[in-house]
mmCIF file with all atom_site columns, C-alpha atoms in Angstrom:
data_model
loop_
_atom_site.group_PDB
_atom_site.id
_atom_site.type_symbol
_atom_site.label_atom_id
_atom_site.label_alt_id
_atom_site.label_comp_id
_atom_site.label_asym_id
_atom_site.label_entity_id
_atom_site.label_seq_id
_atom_site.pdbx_PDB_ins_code
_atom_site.Cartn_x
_atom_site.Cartn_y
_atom_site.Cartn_z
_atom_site.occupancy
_atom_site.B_iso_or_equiv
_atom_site.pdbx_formal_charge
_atom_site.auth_seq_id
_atom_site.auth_comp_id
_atom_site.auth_asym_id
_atom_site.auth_atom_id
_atom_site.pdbx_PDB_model_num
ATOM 1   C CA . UNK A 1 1   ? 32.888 -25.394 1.208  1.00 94.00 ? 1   UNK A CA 1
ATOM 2   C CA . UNK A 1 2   ? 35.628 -24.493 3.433  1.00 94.00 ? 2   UNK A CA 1
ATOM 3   C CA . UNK A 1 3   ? 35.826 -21.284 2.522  1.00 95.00 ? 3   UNK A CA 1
ATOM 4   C CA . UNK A 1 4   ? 32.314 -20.738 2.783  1.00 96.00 ? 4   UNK A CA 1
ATOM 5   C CA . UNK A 1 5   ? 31.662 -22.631 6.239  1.00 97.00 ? 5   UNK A CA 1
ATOM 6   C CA . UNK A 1 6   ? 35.285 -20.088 7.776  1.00 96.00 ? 6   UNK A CA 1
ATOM 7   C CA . UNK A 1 7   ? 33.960 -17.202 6.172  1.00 96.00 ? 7   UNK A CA 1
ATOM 8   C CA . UNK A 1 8   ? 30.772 -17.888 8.246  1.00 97.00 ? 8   UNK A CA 1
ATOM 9   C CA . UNK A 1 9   ? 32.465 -19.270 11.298 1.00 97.00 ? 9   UNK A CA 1
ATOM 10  C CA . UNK A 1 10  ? 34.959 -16.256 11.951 1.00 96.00 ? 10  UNK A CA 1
ATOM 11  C CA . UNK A 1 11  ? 31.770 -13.693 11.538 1.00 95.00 ? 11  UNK A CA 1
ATOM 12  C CA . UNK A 1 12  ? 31.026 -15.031 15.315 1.00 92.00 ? 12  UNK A CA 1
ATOM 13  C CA . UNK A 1 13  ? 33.198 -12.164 17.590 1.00 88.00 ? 13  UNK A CA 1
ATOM 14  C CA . UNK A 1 14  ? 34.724 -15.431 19.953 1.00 89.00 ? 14  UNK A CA 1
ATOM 15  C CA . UNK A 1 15  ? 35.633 -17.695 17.172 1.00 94.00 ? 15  UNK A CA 1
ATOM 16  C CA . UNK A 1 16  ? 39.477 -17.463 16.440 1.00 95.00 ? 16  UNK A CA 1
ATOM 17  C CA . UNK A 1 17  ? 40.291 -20.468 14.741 1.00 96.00 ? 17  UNK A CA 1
ATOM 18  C CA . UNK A 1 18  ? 38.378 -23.412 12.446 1.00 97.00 ? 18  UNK A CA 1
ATOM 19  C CA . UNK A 1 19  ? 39.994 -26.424 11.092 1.00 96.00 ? 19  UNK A CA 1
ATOM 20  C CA . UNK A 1 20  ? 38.367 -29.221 9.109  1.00 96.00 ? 20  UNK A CA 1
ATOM 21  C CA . UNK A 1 21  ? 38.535 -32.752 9.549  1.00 95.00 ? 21  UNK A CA 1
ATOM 22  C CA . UNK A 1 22  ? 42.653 -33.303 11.292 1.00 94.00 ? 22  UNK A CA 1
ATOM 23  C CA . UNK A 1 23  ? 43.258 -29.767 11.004 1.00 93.00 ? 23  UNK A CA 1
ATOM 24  C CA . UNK A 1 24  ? 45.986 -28.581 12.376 1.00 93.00 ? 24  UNK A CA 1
ATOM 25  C CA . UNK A 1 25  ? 47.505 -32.336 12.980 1.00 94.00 ? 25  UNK A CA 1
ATOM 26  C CA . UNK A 1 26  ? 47.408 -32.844 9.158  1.00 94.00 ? 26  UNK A CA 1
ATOM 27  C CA . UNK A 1 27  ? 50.777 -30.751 8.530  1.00 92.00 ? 27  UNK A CA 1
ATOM 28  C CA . UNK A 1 28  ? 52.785 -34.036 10.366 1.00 95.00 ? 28  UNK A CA 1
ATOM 29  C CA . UNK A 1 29  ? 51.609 -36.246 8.379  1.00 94.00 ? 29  UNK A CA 1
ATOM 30  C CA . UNK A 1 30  ? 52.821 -37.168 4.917  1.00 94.00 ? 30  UNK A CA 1
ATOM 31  C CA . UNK A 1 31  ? 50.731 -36.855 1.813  1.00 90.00 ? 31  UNK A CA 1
ATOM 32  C CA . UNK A 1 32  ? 49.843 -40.685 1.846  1.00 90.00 ? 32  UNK A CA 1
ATOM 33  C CA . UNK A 1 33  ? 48.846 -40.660 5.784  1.00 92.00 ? 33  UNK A CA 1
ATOM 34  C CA . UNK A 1 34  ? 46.386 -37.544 5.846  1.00 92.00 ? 34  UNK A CA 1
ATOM 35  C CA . UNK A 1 35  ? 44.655 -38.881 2.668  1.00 92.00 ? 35  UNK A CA 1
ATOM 36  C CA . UNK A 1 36  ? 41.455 -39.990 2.597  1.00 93.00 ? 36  UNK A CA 1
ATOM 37  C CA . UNK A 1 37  ? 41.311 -43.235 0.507  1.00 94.00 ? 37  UNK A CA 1
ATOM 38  C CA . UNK A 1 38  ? 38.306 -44.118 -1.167 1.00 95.00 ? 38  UNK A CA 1
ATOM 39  C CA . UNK A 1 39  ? 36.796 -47.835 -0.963 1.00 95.00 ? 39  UNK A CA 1
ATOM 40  C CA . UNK A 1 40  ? 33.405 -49.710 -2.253 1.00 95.00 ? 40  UNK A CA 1
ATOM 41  C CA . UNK A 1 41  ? 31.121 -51.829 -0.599 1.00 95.00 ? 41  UNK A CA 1
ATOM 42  C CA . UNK A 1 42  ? 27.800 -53.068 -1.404 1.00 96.00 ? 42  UNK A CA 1
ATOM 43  C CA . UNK A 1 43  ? 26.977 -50.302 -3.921 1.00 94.00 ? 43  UNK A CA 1
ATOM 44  C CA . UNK A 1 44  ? 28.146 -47.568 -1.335 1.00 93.00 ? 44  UNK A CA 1
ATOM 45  C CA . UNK A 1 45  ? 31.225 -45.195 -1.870 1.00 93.00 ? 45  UNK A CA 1
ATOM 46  C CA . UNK A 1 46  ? 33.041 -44.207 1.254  1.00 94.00 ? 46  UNK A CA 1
ATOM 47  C CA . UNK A 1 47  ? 36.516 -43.129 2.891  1.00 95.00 ? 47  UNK A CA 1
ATOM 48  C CA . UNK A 1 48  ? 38.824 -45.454 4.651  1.00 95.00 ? 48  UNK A CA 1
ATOM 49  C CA . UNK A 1 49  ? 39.654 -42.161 6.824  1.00 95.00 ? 49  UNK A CA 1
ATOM 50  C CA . UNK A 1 50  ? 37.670 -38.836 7.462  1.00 95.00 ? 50  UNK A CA 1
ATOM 51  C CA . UNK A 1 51  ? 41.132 -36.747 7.659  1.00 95.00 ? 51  UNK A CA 1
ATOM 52  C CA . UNK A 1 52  ? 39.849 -33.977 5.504  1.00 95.00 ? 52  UNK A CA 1
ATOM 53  C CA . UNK A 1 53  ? 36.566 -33.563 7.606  1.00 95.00 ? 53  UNK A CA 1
ATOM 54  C CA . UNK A 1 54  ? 33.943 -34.444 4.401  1.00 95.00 ? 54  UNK A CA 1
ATOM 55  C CA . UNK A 1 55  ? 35.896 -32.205 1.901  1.00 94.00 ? 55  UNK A CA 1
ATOM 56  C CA . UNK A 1 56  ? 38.632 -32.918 -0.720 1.00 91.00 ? 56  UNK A CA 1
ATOM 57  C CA . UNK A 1 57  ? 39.330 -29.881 -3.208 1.00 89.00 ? 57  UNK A CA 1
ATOM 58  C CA . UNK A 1 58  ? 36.706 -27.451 -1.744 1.00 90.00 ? 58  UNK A CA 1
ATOM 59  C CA . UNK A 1 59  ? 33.434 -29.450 -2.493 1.00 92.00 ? 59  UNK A CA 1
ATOM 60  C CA . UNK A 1 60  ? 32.077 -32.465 0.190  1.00 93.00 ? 60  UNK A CA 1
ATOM 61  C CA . UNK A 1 61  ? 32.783 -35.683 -0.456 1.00 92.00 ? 61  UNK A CA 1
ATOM 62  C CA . UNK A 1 62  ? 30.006 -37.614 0.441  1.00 91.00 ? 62  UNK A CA 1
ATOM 63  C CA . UNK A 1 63  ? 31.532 -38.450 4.096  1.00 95.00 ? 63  UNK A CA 1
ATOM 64  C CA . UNK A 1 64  ? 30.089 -36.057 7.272  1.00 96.00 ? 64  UNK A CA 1
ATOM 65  C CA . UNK A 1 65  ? 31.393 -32.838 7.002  1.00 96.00 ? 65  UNK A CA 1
ATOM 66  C CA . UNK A 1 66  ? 33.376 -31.935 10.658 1.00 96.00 ? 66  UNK A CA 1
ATOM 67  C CA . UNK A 1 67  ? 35.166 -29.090 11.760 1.00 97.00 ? 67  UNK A CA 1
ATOM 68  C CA . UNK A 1 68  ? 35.830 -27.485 15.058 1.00 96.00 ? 68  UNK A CA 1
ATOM 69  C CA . UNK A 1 69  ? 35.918 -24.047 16.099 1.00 95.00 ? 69  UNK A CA 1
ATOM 70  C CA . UNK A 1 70  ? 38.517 -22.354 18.853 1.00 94.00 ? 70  UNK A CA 1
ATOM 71  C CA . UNK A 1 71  ? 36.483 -19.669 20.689 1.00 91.00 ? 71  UNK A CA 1
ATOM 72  C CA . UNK A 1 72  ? 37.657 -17.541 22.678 1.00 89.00 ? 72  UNK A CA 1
ATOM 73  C CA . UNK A 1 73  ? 36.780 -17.513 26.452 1.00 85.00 ? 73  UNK A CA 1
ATOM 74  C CA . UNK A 1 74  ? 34.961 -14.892 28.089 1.00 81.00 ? 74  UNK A CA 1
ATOM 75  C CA . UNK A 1 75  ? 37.126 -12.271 29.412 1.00 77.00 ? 75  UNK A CA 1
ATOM 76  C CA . UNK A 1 76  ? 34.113 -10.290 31.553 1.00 76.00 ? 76  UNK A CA 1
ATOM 77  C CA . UNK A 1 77  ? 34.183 -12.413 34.656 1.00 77.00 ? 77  UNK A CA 1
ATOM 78  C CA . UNK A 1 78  ? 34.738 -11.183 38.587 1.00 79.00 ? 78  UNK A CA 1
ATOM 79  C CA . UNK A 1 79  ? 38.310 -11.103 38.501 1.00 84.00 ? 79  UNK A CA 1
ATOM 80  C CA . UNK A 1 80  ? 39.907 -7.331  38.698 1.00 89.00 ? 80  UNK A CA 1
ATOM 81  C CA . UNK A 1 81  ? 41.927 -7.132  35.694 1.00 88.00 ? 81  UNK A CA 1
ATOM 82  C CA . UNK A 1 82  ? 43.788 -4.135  34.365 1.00 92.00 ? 82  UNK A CA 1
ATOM 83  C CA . UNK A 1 83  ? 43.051 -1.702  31.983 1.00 92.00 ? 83  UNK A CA 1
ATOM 84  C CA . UNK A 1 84  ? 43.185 1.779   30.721 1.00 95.00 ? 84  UNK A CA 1
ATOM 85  C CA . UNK A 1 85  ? 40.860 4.730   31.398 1.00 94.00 ? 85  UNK A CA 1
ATOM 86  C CA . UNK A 1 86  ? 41.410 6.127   27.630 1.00 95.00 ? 86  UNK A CA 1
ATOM 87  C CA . UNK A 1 87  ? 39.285 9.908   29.108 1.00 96.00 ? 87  UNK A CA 1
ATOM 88  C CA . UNK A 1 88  ? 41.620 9.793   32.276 1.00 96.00 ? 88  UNK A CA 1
ATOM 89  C CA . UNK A 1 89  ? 44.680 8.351   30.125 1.00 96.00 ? 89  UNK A CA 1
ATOM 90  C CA . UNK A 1 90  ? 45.468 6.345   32.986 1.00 96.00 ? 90  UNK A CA 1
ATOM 91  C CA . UNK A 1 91  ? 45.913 2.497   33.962 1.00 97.00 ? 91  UNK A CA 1
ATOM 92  C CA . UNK A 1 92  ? 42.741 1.507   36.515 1.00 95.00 ? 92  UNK A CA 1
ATOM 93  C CA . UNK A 1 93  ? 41.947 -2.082  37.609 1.00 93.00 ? 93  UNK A CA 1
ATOM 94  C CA . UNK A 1 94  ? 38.457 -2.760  36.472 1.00 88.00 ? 94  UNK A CA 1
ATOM 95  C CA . UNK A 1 95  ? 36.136 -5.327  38.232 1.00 84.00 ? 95  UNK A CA 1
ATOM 96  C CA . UNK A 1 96  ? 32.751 -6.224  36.653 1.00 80.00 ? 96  UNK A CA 1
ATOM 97  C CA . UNK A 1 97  ? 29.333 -5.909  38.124 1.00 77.00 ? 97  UNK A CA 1
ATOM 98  C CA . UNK A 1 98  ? 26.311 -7.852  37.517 1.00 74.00 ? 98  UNK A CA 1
ATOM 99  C CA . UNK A 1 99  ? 25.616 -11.389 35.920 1.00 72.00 ? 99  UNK A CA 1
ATOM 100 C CA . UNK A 1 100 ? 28.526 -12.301 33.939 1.00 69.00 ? 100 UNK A CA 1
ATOM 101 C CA . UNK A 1 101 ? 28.824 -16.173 32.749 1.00 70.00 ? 101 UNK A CA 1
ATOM 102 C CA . UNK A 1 102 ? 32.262 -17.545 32.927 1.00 70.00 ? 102 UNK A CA 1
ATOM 103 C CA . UNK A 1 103 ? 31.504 -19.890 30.322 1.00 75.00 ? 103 UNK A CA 1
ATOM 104 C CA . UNK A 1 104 ? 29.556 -19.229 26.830 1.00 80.00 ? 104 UNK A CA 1
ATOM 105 C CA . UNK A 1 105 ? 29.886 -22.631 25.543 1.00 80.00 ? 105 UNK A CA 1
ATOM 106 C CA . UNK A 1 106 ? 25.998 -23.417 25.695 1.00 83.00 ? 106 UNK A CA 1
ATOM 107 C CA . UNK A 1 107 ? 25.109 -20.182 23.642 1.00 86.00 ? 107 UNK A CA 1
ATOM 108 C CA . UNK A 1 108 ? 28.226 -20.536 21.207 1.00 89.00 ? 108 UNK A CA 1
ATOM 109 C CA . UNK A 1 109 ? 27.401 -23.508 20.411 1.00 91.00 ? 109 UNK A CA 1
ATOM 110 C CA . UNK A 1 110 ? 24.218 -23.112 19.259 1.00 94.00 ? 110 UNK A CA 1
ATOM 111 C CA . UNK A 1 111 ? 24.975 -19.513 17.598 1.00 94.00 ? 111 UNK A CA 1
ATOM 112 C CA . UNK A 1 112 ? 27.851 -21.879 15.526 1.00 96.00 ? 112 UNK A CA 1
ATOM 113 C CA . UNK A 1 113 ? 24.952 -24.431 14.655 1.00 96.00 ? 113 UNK A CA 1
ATOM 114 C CA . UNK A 1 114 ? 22.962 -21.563 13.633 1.00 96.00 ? 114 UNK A CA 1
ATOM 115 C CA . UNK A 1 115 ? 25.450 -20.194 11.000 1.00 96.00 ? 115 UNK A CA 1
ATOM 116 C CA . UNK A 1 116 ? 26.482 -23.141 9.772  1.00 96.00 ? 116 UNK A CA 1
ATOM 117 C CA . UNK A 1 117 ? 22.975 -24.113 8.821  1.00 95.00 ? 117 UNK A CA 1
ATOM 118 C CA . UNK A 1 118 ? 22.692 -20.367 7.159  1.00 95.00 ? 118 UNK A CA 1
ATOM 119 C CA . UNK A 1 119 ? 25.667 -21.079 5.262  1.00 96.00 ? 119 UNK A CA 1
ATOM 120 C CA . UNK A 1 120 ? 24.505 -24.770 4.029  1.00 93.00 ? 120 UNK A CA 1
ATOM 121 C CA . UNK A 1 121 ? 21.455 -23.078 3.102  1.00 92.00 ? 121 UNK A CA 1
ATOM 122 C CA . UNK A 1 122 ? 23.398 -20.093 1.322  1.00 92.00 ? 122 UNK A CA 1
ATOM 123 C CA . UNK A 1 123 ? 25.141 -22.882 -0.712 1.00 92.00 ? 123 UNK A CA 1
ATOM 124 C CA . UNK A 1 124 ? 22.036 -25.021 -1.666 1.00 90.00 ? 124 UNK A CA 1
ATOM 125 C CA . UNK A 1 125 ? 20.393 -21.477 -3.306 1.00 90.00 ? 125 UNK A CA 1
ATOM 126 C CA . UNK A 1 126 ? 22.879 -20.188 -4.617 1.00 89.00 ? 126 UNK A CA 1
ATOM 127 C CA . UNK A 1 127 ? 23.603 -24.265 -6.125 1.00 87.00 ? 127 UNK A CA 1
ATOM 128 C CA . UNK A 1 128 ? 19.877 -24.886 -6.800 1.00 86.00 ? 128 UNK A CA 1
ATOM 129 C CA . UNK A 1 129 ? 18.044 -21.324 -6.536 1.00 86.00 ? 129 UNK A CA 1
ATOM 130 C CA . UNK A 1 130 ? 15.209 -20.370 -4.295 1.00 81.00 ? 130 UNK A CA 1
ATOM 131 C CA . UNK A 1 131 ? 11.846 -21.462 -6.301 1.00 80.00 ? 131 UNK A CA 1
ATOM 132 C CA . UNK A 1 132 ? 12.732 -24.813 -5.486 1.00 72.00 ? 132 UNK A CA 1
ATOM 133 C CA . UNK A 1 133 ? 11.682 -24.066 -1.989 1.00 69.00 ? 133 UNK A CA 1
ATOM 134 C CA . UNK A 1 134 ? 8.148  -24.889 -0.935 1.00 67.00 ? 134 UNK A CA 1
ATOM 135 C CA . UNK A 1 135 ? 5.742  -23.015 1.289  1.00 65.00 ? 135 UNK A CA 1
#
């Protein structure tokens, strides 16, 4: 699932980094703190933790799957900033014109909901098939 969910992730241009459940924080802990023990209750099985984000050895665990994505912020913004004129071969300062949002969060966001759900659905066919599907 990880592999799946990254490979799908890092196909967004700003995305430069996904971790699952603790992430990066998992590599201080010891093998005993970042698990994820299992417990029963009432016919239910859960996790004591979510550490590992919903997945232990590549397939979800029953828990919510969570990751988080680093993207990268926009760099087009009304600021001169240097660069190179590669026709000229020469450094310029370049400012940009027009509507430029300093932020993309909003429409990140929802592209990174997007192909997440296209890769949930990519594993359910290829899991299950298509004819499944209704109309």
């Amino acid at each position: 699932v990880e592999n799946i969910l990254s490979r799908a992730l890092f196909a967004v241009p700003a995305v430069k980094g996904v971790e699952f459940g603790g992430g990066f924080a998992l590599s201080d802990l010891t093998g005993s703190e970042a698990n994820d023990p299992f417990y029963t209750e009432n016919g239910i099985t859960a996790t004591v933790t979510n550490n590992n984000g919903g997945i232990n050895g590549g397939i979800t665990n029953g828990m919510p799957v969570i990751f988080r994505c680093a993207v990268k912020p926009t760099p087009t913004i009304h600021k001169p900033q240097k660069t190179v004129d590669f026709i000229k071969n020469e450094n310029v300062t370049l400012t940009a014109g027009g509507r430029h949002d300093p932020c993309i969060v909003h429409r990140a966001r929802v592209v990174i909901d997007s192909i997440t759900a296209i890769a949930l659905c990519d594993m359910l066919c290829g899991r299950f098939g298509t004819d499944w599907l209704g109309e």
